[in-house]
PDB file of C-alpha atoms in Angstrom:
ATOM      1  CA  UNK A  20      44.526  11.560  61.445  1.00  0.00           C
ATOM      2  CA  UNK A  21      48.092  12.550  60.762  1.00  0.00           C
ATOM      3  CA  UNK A  22      50.706  12.701  63.499  1.00  0.00           C
ATOM      4  CA  UNK A  23      50.349  16.210  64.932  1.00  0.00           C
ATOM      5  CA  UNK A  24      51.453  15.549  68.496  1.00  0.00           C
ATOM      6  CA  UNK A  25      54.375  17.972  68.361  1.00  0.00           C
ATOM      7  CA  UNK A  26      52.088  20.657  66.951  1.00  0.00           C
ATOM      8  CA  UNK A  27      49.531  20.131  69.713  1.00  0.00           C
ATOM      9  CA  UNK A  28      52.271  20.359  72.338  1.00  0.00           C
ATOM     10  CA  UNK A  29      53.438  23.629  70.780  1.00  0.00           C
ATOM     11  CA  UNK A  30      49.874  24.986  70.958  1.00  0.00           C
ATOM     12  CA  UNK A  31      49.590  23.954  74.607  1.00  0.00           C
ATOM     13  CA  UNK A  32      52.870  25.683  75.410  1.00  0.00           C
ATOM     14  CA  UNK A  33      51.667  28.855  73.692  1.00  0.00           C
ATOM     15  CA  UNK A  34      48.040  29.011  74.856  1.00  0.00           C
ATOM     16  CA  UNK A  35      48.042  26.934  78.031  1.00  0.00           C
ATOM     17  CA  UNK A  36      44.477  26.048  79.051  1.00  0.00           C
ATOM     18  CA  UNK A  37      42.895  28.595  76.680  1.00  0.00           C
ATOM     19  CA  UNK A  38      42.047  26.015  74.034  1.00  0.00           C
ATOM     20  CA  UNK A  39      39.203  28.124  72.644  1.00  0.00           C
ATOM     21  CA  UNK A  40      41.633  30.873  71.676  1.00  0.00           C
ATOM     22  CA  UNK A  41      44.036  28.283  70.259  1.00  0.00           C
ATOM     23  CA  UNK A  42      41.279  26.979  67.994  1.00  0.00           C
ATOM     24  CA  UNK A  43      40.160  30.467  66.942  1.00  0.00           C
ATOM     25  CA  UNK A  44      43.658  31.389  65.851  1.00  0.00           C
ATOM     26  CA  UNK A  45      44.641  27.993  64.399  1.00  0.00           C
ATOM     27  CA  UNK A  46      41.872  26.623  62.214  1.00  0.00           C
ATOM     28  CA  UNK A  47      42.491  22.993  61.369  1.00  0.00           C
ATOM     29  CA  UNK A  48      40.223  19.970  61.688  1.00  0.00           C
ATOM     30  CA  UNK A  49      42.815  17.827  63.458  1.00  0.00           C
ATOM     31  CA  UNK A  50      43.316  20.605  66.053  1.00  0.00           C
ATOM     32  CA  UNK A  51      39.545  20.701  66.558  1.00  0.00           C
ATOM     33  CA  UNK A  52      39.472  16.968  67.263  1.00  0.00           C
ATOM     34  CA  UNK A  53      42.329  17.319  69.753  1.00  0.00           C
ATOM     35  CA  UNK A  54      41.358  20.472  71.666  1.00  0.00           C
ATOM     36  CA  UNK A  55      37.654  21.284  71.276  1.00  0.00           C
ATOM     37  CA  UNK A  56      35.749  21.430  74.602  1.00  0.00           C
ATOM     38  CA  UNK A  57      32.897  19.797  72.674  1.00  0.00           C
ATOM     39  CA  UNK A  58      34.832  16.524  72.922  1.00  0.00           C
ATOM     40  CA  UNK A  59      33.724  16.246  76.553  1.00  0.00           C
ATOM     41  CA  UNK A  60      30.048  16.093  75.582  1.00  0.00           C
ATOM     42  CA  UNK A  61      30.466  12.385  74.914  1.00  0.00           C
ATOM     43  CA  UNK A  62      30.712  11.543  78.624  1.00  0.00           C
ATOM     44  CA  UNK A  63      29.847  14.807  80.376  1.00  0.00           C
ATOM     45  CA  UNK A  64      26.391  13.443  81.226  1.00  0.00           C
ATOM     46  CA  UNK A  65      27.594  10.066  82.512  1.00  0.00           C
ATOM     47  CA  UNK A  66      27.236   9.404  86.246  1.00  0.00           C
ATOM     48  CA  UNK A  67      30.763   8.417  87.309  1.00  0.00           C
ATOM     49  CA  UNK A  68      31.539   7.471  90.893  1.00  0.00           C
ATOM     50  CA  UNK A  69      33.571  10.250  92.486  1.00  0.00           C
ATOM     51  CA  UNK A  70      35.761   7.712  94.288  1.00  0.00           C
ATOM     52  CA  UNK A  71      36.243   5.593  91.154  1.00  0.00           C
ATOM     53  CA  UNK A  72      39.511   4.665  89.478  1.00  0.00           C
ATOM     54  CA  UNK A  73      39.485   4.838  85.681  1.00  0.00           C
ATOM     55  CA  UNK A  74      41.765   3.455  82.983  1.00  0.00           C
ATOM     56  CA  UNK A  75      41.743   5.523  79.782  1.00  0.00           C
ATOM     57  CA  UNK A  76      43.083   3.401  76.921  1.00  0.00           C
ATOM     58  CA  UNK A  77      44.610   5.703  74.319  1.00  0.00           C
ATOM     59  CA  UNK A  78      45.925   9.176  75.159  1.00  0.00           C
ATOM     60  CA  UNK A  79      43.877  10.961  72.445  1.00  0.00           C
ATOM     61  CA  UNK A  80      45.624  14.312  73.152  1.00  0.00           C
ATOM     62  CA  UNK A  81      43.971  14.351  76.598  1.00  0.00           C
ATOM     63  CA  UNK A  82      40.671  15.349  74.968  1.00  0.00           C
ATOM     64  CA  UNK A  83      38.584  13.560  77.628  1.00  0.00           C
ATOM     65  CA  UNK A  84      41.177  13.309  80.392  1.00  0.00           C
ATOM     66  CA  UNK A  85      40.223  16.608  82.042  1.00  0.00           C
ATOM     67  CA  UNK A  86      36.585  15.588  82.325  1.00  0.00           C
ATOM     68  CA  UNK A  87      37.555  12.163  83.696  1.00  0.00           C
ATOM     69  CA  UNK A  88      39.813  13.763  86.301  1.00  0.00           C
ATOM     70  CA  UNK A  89      36.962  16.013  87.424  1.00  0.00           C
ATOM     71  CA  UNK A  90      34.588  13.058  87.752  1.00  0.00           C
ATOM     72  CA  UNK A  91      36.811  10.293  89.154  1.00  0.00           C
ATOM     73  CA  UNK A  92      39.345   9.983  91.958  1.00  0.00           C
ATOM     74  CA  UNK A  93      42.228   8.641  89.817  1.00  0.00           C
ATOM     75  CA  UNK A  94      42.856   8.325  86.092  1.00  0.00           C
ATOM     76  CA  UNK A  95      45.495   6.099  84.476  1.00  0.00           C
ATOM     77  CA  UNK A  96      46.187   6.871  80.806  1.00  0.00           C
ATOM     78  CA  UNK A  97      47.566   3.939  78.834  1.00  0.00           C
ATOM     79  CA  UNK A  98      49.307   4.448  75.497  1.00  0.00           C
ATOM     80  CA  UNK A  99      52.130   2.762  73.632  1.00  0.00           C
ATOM     81  CA  UNK A 100      53.643   6.044  72.401  1.00  0.00           C
ATOM     82  CA  UNK A 101      55.672   8.187  74.779  1.00  0.00           C
ATOM     83  CA  UNK A 102      55.034  11.305  72.693  1.00  0.00           C
ATOM     84  CA  UNK A 103      51.273  10.810  73.037  1.00  0.00           C
ATOM     85  CA  UNK A 104      51.589  10.621  76.807  1.00  0.00           C
ATOM     86  CA  UNK A 105      53.773  13.731  76.810  1.00  0.00           C
ATOM     87  CA  UNK A 106      50.879  15.664  75.269  1.00  0.00           C
ATOM     88  CA  UNK A 107      48.647  14.580  78.159  1.00  0.00           C
ATOM     89  CA  UNK A 108      51.271  15.587  80.715  1.00  0.00           C
ATOM     90  CA  UNK A 109      51.678  18.983  79.036  1.00  0.00           C
ATOM     91  CA  UNK A 110      47.919  19.513  79.059  1.00  0.00           C
ATOM     92  CA  UNK A 111      47.475  18.624  82.746  1.00  0.00           C
ATOM     93  CA  UNK A 112      50.779  19.542  84.441  1.00  0.00           C
ATOM     94  CA  UNK A 113      51.220  18.716  88.100  1.00  0.00           C
ATOM     95  CA  UNK A 114      48.037  16.623  88.295  1.00  0.00           C
ATOM     96  CA  UNK A 115      48.789  14.155  91.088  1.00  0.00           C
ATOM     97  CA  UNK A 116      45.723  11.990  90.403  1.00  0.00           C
ATOM     98  CA  UNK A 117      46.897  11.326  86.854  1.00  0.00           C
ATOM     99  CA  UNK A 118      49.245   8.495  85.920  1.00  0.00           C
ATOM    100  CA  UNK A 119      50.624   7.955  82.403  1.00  0.00           C
ATOM    101  CA  UNK A 120      51.613   4.398  81.463  1.00  0.00           C
ATOM    102  CA  UNK A 121      53.576   3.616  78.317  1.00  0.00           C
ATOM    103  CA  UNK A 122      52.478   0.124  77.359  1.00  0.00           C
ATOM    104  CA  UNK A 123      50.025  -1.744  75.148  1.00  0.00           C
ATOM    105  CA  UNK A 124      46.679  -2.937  76.459  1.00  0.00           C
ATOM    106  CA  UNK A 125      47.404  -6.385  75.042  1.00  0.00           C
ATOM    107  CA  UNK A 126      51.090  -6.593  75.876  1.00  0.00           C
ATOM    108  CA  UNK A 127      52.459 -10.088  76.453  1.00  0.00           C
ATOM    109  CA  UNK A 128      53.405  -9.059  79.973  1.00  0.00           C
ATOM    110  CA  UNK A 129      51.205 -10.887  82.444  1.00  0.00           C
ATOM    111  CA  UNK A 130      51.939  -8.873  85.553  1.00  0.00           C
ATOM    112  CA  UNK A 131      52.826  -5.359  86.560  1.00  0.00           C
ATOM    113  CA  UNK A 132      51.652  -2.596  88.867  1.00  0.00           C
ATOM    114  CA  UNK A 133      48.817  -1.385  86.662  1.00  0.00           C
ATOM    115  CA  UNK A 134      47.911  -4.852  85.365  1.00  0.00           C
ATOM    116  CA  UNK A 135      47.311  -6.009  88.905  1.00  0.00           C
ATOM    117  CA  UNK A 136      44.795  -3.210  89.485  1.00  0.00           C
ATOM    118  CA  UNK A 137      41.078  -3.541  88.978  1.00  0.00           C
ATOM    119  CA  UNK A 138      39.311  -0.448  87.696  1.00  0.00           C
ATOM    120  CA  UNK A 139      35.828   0.903  88.248  1.00  0.00           C
ATOM    121  CA  UNK A 140      35.855   2.178  84.653  1.00  0.00           C
ATOM    122  CA  UNK A 141      37.803   1.416  81.504  1.00  0.00           C
ATOM    123  CA  UNK A 142      37.352   3.566  78.391  1.00  0.00           C
ATOM    124  CA  UNK A 143      38.043   2.550  74.795  1.00  0.00           C
ATOM    125  CA  UNK A 144      37.011   5.780  73.083  1.00  0.00           C
ATOM    126  CA  UNK A 145      38.059   5.493  69.464  1.00  0.00           C
ATOM    127  CA  UNK A 146      41.162   3.630  70.611  1.00  0.00           C
ATOM    128  CA  UNK A 147      40.586   0.141  69.243  1.00  0.00           C
ATOM    129  CA  UNK A 148      43.579  -0.897  67.118  1.00  0.00           C
ATOM    130  CA  UNK A 149      43.269  -2.492  63.697  1.00  0.00           C
ATOM    131  CA  UNK A 150      46.675  -4.179  64.153  1.00  0.00           C
ATOM    132  CA  UNK A 151      45.337  -6.519  66.842  1.00  0.00           C
ATOM    133  CA  UNK A 152      42.211  -8.659  67.190  1.00  0.00           C
ATOM    134  CA  UNK A 153      39.346  -6.459  68.399  1.00  0.00           C
ATOM    135  CA  UNK A 154      37.955  -9.242  70.579  1.00  0.00           C
ATOM    136  CA  UNK A 155      41.270  -9.614  72.403  1.00  0.00           C
ATOM    137  CA  UNK A 156      41.403  -5.886  73.139  1.00  0.00           C
ATOM    138  CA  UNK A 157      37.861  -5.853  74.510  1.00  0.00           C
ATOM    139  CA  UNK A 158      38.378  -9.012  76.597  1.00  0.00           C
ATOM    140  CA  UNK A 159      41.518  -7.558  78.179  1.00  0.00           C
ATOM    141  CA  UNK A 160      39.659  -4.351  79.033  1.00  0.00           C
ATOM    142  CA  UNK A 161      36.914  -6.440  80.636  1.00  0.00           C
ATOM    143  CA  UNK A 162      39.488  -8.394  82.652  1.00  0.00           C
ATOM    144  CA  UNK A 163      40.806  -5.174  84.160  1.00  0.00           C
ATOM    145  CA  UNK A 164      37.403  -4.211  85.551  1.00  0.00           C
ATOM    146  CA  UNK A 165      36.467  -4.706  89.176  1.00  0.00           C
ATOM    147  CA  UNK A 166      33.147  -6.476  89.833  1.00  0.00           C
ATOM    148  CA  UNK A 167      30.441  -3.985  88.959  1.00  0.00           C
ATOM    149  CA  UNK A 168      32.900  -1.983  86.851  1.00  0.00           C
ATOM    150  CA  UNK A 169      31.869  -0.407  83.549  1.00  0.00           C
ATOM    151  CA  UNK A 170      33.549  -0.600  80.157  1.00  0.00           C
ATOM    152  CA  UNK A 171      32.797   2.370  77.871  1.00  0.00           C
ATOM    153  CA  UNK A 172      33.477   1.764  74.171  1.00  0.00           C
ATOM    154  CA  UNK A 173      33.050   4.301  71.365  1.00  0.00           C
ATOM    155  CA  UNK A 174      33.542   3.397  67.720  1.00  0.00           C
ATOM    156  CA  UNK A 175      32.528   4.440  64.242  1.00  0.00           C
ATOM    157  CA  UNK A 176      29.575   2.614  62.700  1.00  0.00           C
ATOM    158  CA  UNK A 177      30.607   0.941  59.455  1.00  0.00           C
ATOM    159  CA  UNK A 178      27.107   1.644  58.128  1.00  0.00           C
ATOM    160  CA  UNK A 179      26.870   5.209  59.460  1.00  0.00           C
ATOM    161  CA  UNK A 180      25.055   7.445  56.986  1.00  0.00           C
ATOM    162  CA  UNK A 181      27.711  10.127  56.842  1.00  0.00           C
ATOM    163  CA  UNK A 182      30.331   7.535  55.894  1.00  0.00           C
ATOM    164  CA  UNK A 183      28.047   6.024  53.286  1.00  0.00           C
ATOM    165  CA  UNK A 184      27.783   9.603  51.952  1.00  0.00           C
ATOM    166  CA  UNK A 185      31.574   9.760  51.514  1.00  0.00           C
ATOM    167  CA  UNK A 186      32.986  11.160  54.778  1.00  0.00           C
ATOM    168  CA  UNK A 187      36.480   9.969  55.737  1.00  0.00           C
ATOM    169  CA  UNK A 188      36.435   6.874  57.951  1.00  0.00           C
ATOM    170  CA  UNK A 189      38.404   5.866  61.053  1.00  0.00           C
ATOM    171  CA  UNK A 190      40.918   3.033  60.935  1.00  0.00           C
ATOM    172  CA  UNK A 191      38.550   0.803  62.921  1.00  0.00           C
ATOM    173  CA  UNK A 192      34.812   0.560  62.389  1.00  0.00           C
ATOM    174  CA  UNK A 193      32.184  -1.746  63.848  1.00  0.00           C
ATOM    175  CA  UNK A 194      28.603  -2.684  63.183  1.00  0.00           C
ATOM    176  CA  UNK A 195      25.969  -2.788  65.890  1.00  0.00           C
ATOM    177  CA  UNK A 196      25.750  -6.567  65.564  1.00  0.00           C
ATOM    178  CA  UNK A 197      29.515  -6.931  66.083  1.00  0.00           C
ATOM    179  CA  UNK A 198      29.441  -4.742  69.187  1.00  0.00           C
ATOM    180  CA  UNK A 199      26.451  -6.615  70.580  1.00  0.00           C
ATOM    181  CA  UNK A 200      28.414  -9.861  70.223  1.00  0.00           C
ATOM    182  CA  UNK A 201      31.454  -8.395  71.997  1.00  0.00           C
ATOM    183  CA  UNK A 202      29.475  -6.571  74.695  1.00  0.00           C
ATOM    184  CA  UNK A 203      26.397  -8.705  75.433  1.00  0.00           C
ATOM    185  CA  UNK A 204      23.877  -6.780  77.482  1.00  0.00           C
ATOM    186  CA  UNK A 205      25.628  -3.474  76.790  1.00  0.00           C
ATOM    187  CA  UNK A 206      23.554  -0.287  76.682  1.00  0.00           C
ATOM    188  CA  UNK A 207      23.811   1.529  73.343  1.00  0.00           C
ATOM    189  CA  UNK A 208      23.986   5.286  72.873  1.00  0.00           C
ATOM    190  CA  UNK A 209      24.253   7.198  69.609  1.00  0.00           C
ATOM    191  CA  UNK A 210      26.349  10.393  69.626  1.00  0.00           C
ATOM    192  CA  UNK A 211      25.384  12.807  66.869  1.00  0.00           C
ATOM    193  CA  UNK A 212      26.940  13.787  64.583  1.00  0.00           C
ATOM    194  CA  UNK A 213      29.613  11.360  65.884  1.00  0.00           C
ATOM    195  CA  UNK A 214      31.518  10.365  69.020  1.00  0.00           C
ATOM    196  CA  UNK A 215      34.323  12.884  68.423  1.00  0.00           C
ATOM    197  CA  UNK A 216      32.278  16.090  68.453  1.00  0.00           C
ATOM    198  CA  UNK A 217      28.835  15.140  69.728  1.00  0.00           C
ATOM    199  CA  UNK A 218      26.124  17.739  70.017  1.00  0.00           C
ATOM    200  CA  UNK A 219      23.425  15.275  71.093  1.00  0.00           C
ATOM    201  CA  UNK A 220      23.367  11.782  72.570  1.00  0.00           C
ATOM    202  CA  UNK A 221      20.460   9.495  71.682  1.00  0.00           C
ATOM    203  CA  UNK A 222      19.665   6.078  73.130  1.00  0.00           C
ATOM    204  CA  UNK A 223      17.268   3.227  72.470  1.00  0.00           C
ATOM    205  CA  UNK A 224      15.040   4.822  75.117  1.00  0.00           C
ATOM    206  CA  UNK A 225      14.914   8.049  73.093  1.00  0.00           C
ATOM    207  CA  UNK A 226      15.554   7.851  69.369  1.00  0.00           C
ATOM    208  CA  UNK A 227      15.254  10.722  66.892  1.00  0.00           C
ATOM    209  CA  UNK A 228      11.997  10.952  64.987  1.00  0.00           C
ATOM    210  CA  UNK A 229      11.430  11.751  61.328  1.00  0.00           C
ATOM    211  CA  UNK A 230      12.397  15.374  60.789  1.00  0.00           C
ATOM    212  CA  UNK A 231      14.656  15.663  63.859  1.00  0.00           C
ATOM    213  CA  UNK A 232      17.876  15.201  61.861  1.00  0.00           C
ATOM    214  CA  UNK A 233      16.895  16.625  58.480  1.00  0.00           C
ATOM    215  CA  UNK A 234      19.387  19.480  58.767  1.00  0.00           C
ATOM    216  CA  UNK A 235      21.806  17.892  61.234  1.00  0.00           C
ATOM    217  CA  UNK A 236      24.859  17.733  58.982  1.00  0.00           C
ATOM    218  CA  UNK A 237      28.329  17.844  60.537  1.00  0.00           C
ATOM    219  CA  UNK A 238      29.792  20.082  57.872  1.00  0.00           C
ATOM    220  CA  UNK A 239      33.249  20.123  59.450  1.00  0.00           C
ATOM    221  CA  UNK A 240      34.203  16.769  57.943  1.00  0.00           C
ATOM    222  CA  UNK A 241      31.682  16.041  55.209  1.00  0.00           C
ATOM    223  CA  UNK A 242      33.106  15.708  51.697  1.00  0.00           C
ATOM    224  CA  UNK A 243      32.560  18.517  49.226  1.00  0.00           C
ATOM    225  CA  UNK A 244      30.385  16.272  47.083  1.00  0.00           C
ATOM    226  CA  UNK A 245      27.921  14.018  48.905  1.00  0.00           C
ATOM    227  CA  UNK A 246      27.017  10.606  47.535  1.00  0.00           C
ATOM    228  CA  UNK A 247      23.442  10.919  48.831  1.00  0.00           C
ATOM    229  CA  UNK A 248      20.929  13.349  50.293  1.00  0.00           C
ATOM    230  CA  UNK A 249      21.894  12.741  53.915  1.00  0.00           C
ATOM    231  CA  UNK A 250      18.954  14.683  55.363  1.00  0.00           C
ATOM    232  CA  UNK A 251      16.478  12.626  53.369  1.00  0.00           C
ATOM    233  CA  UNK A 252      18.295   9.423  54.365  1.00  0.00           C
ATOM    234  CA  UNK A 253      18.049  10.346  58.069  1.00  0.00           C
ATOM    235  CA  UNK A 254      14.339  11.021  57.624  1.00  0.00           C
ATOM    236  CA  UNK A 255      13.888   7.598  56.032  1.00  0.00           C
ATOM    237  CA  UNK A 256      15.760   5.568  58.663  1.00  0.00           C
ATOM    238  CA  UNK A 257      14.206   7.496  61.576  1.00  0.00           C
ATOM    239  CA  UNK A 258      10.740   7.130  60.091  1.00  0.00           C
ATOM    240  CA  UNK A 259      11.287   3.388  59.734  1.00  0.00           C
ATOM    241  CA  UNK A 260      12.727   2.989  63.237  1.00  0.00           C
ATOM    242  CA  UNK A 261      16.176   2.026  61.921  1.00  0.00           C
ATOM    243  CA  UNK A 262      18.279   4.867  63.326  1.00  0.00           C
ATOM    244  CA  UNK A 263      20.193   2.515  65.633  1.00  0.00           C
ATOM    245  CA  UNK A 264      21.554   0.635  62.626  1.00  0.00           C
ATOM    246  CA  UNK A 265      22.653   3.714  60.660  1.00  0.00           C
ATOM    247  CA  UNK A 266      23.811   6.156  63.348  1.00  0.00           C
ATOM    248  CA  UNK A 267      27.291   7.465  62.587  1.00  0.00           C
ATOM    249  CA  UNK A 268      28.872   6.041  65.731  1.00  0.00           C
ATOM    250  CA  UNK A 269      28.164   4.087  68.888  1.00  0.00           C
ATOM    251  CA  UNK A 270      28.892   4.538  72.566  1.00  0.00           C
ATOM    252  CA  UNK A 271      28.311   1.325  74.523  1.00  0.00           C
ATOM    253  CA  UNK A 272      28.298   0.937  78.301  1.00  0.00           C
ATOM    254  CA  UNK A 273      28.915  -2.645  79.456  1.00  0.00           C
ATOM    255  CA  UNK A 274      28.806  -3.602  83.147  1.00  0.00           C
ATOM    256  CA  UNK A 275      30.789  -6.463  84.675  1.00  0.00           C
ATOM    257  CA  UNK A 276      28.311  -8.293  86.884  1.00  0.00           C
TER     258      UNK A 276
END
């Protein structure tokens, strides 16, 4: 996604909290990713502790920050870019339970006010960086959890059917096997059509059956010319019980015992 932070700030200044009107009058896919209320579907169902403290790694235009503030007692947003944090501040002005921290998750600093904290939740929602070892990023997020804390990781599936059909990919992708190695014992969920704009969330306890996804195409970001019949491919993998390997993205909840 291109750098549109200044444009998003301008939209927030013009429309305030009326993001639906902003999207109606400014039709652009990158604006949809940043402002759509549908973004909150990813974690709207999750049972957060009301007294919990959460570290959100990656500002992500504050797309999930409002939901996290409604569900938790305190939210710290960590991002290396000041301009990214400014978007979050503009979106949630005067929010006393929100703290914005300009620093890297894997900074060489070994101590500091936020690094000394232990969080009930840490989120890595599409915020893994290709410039640094993925394992190091995940291990540092785990270290910051309090005992019993939960790490929530969302990432694109390298073998997701829509990407095999030609849809544009994220900078970082993972396979289920790679995530299982990083997050042993983690519970897998499958946002459809993807983790950015999910309409449904499946899990290993409830997987889609043959026919459930035949027409479930996310037309907002599919290429004009598909490299396969995606509906037929979904039918095949669901019928064979392989949906978990070919879902477009993963959401994994890992608990620190």
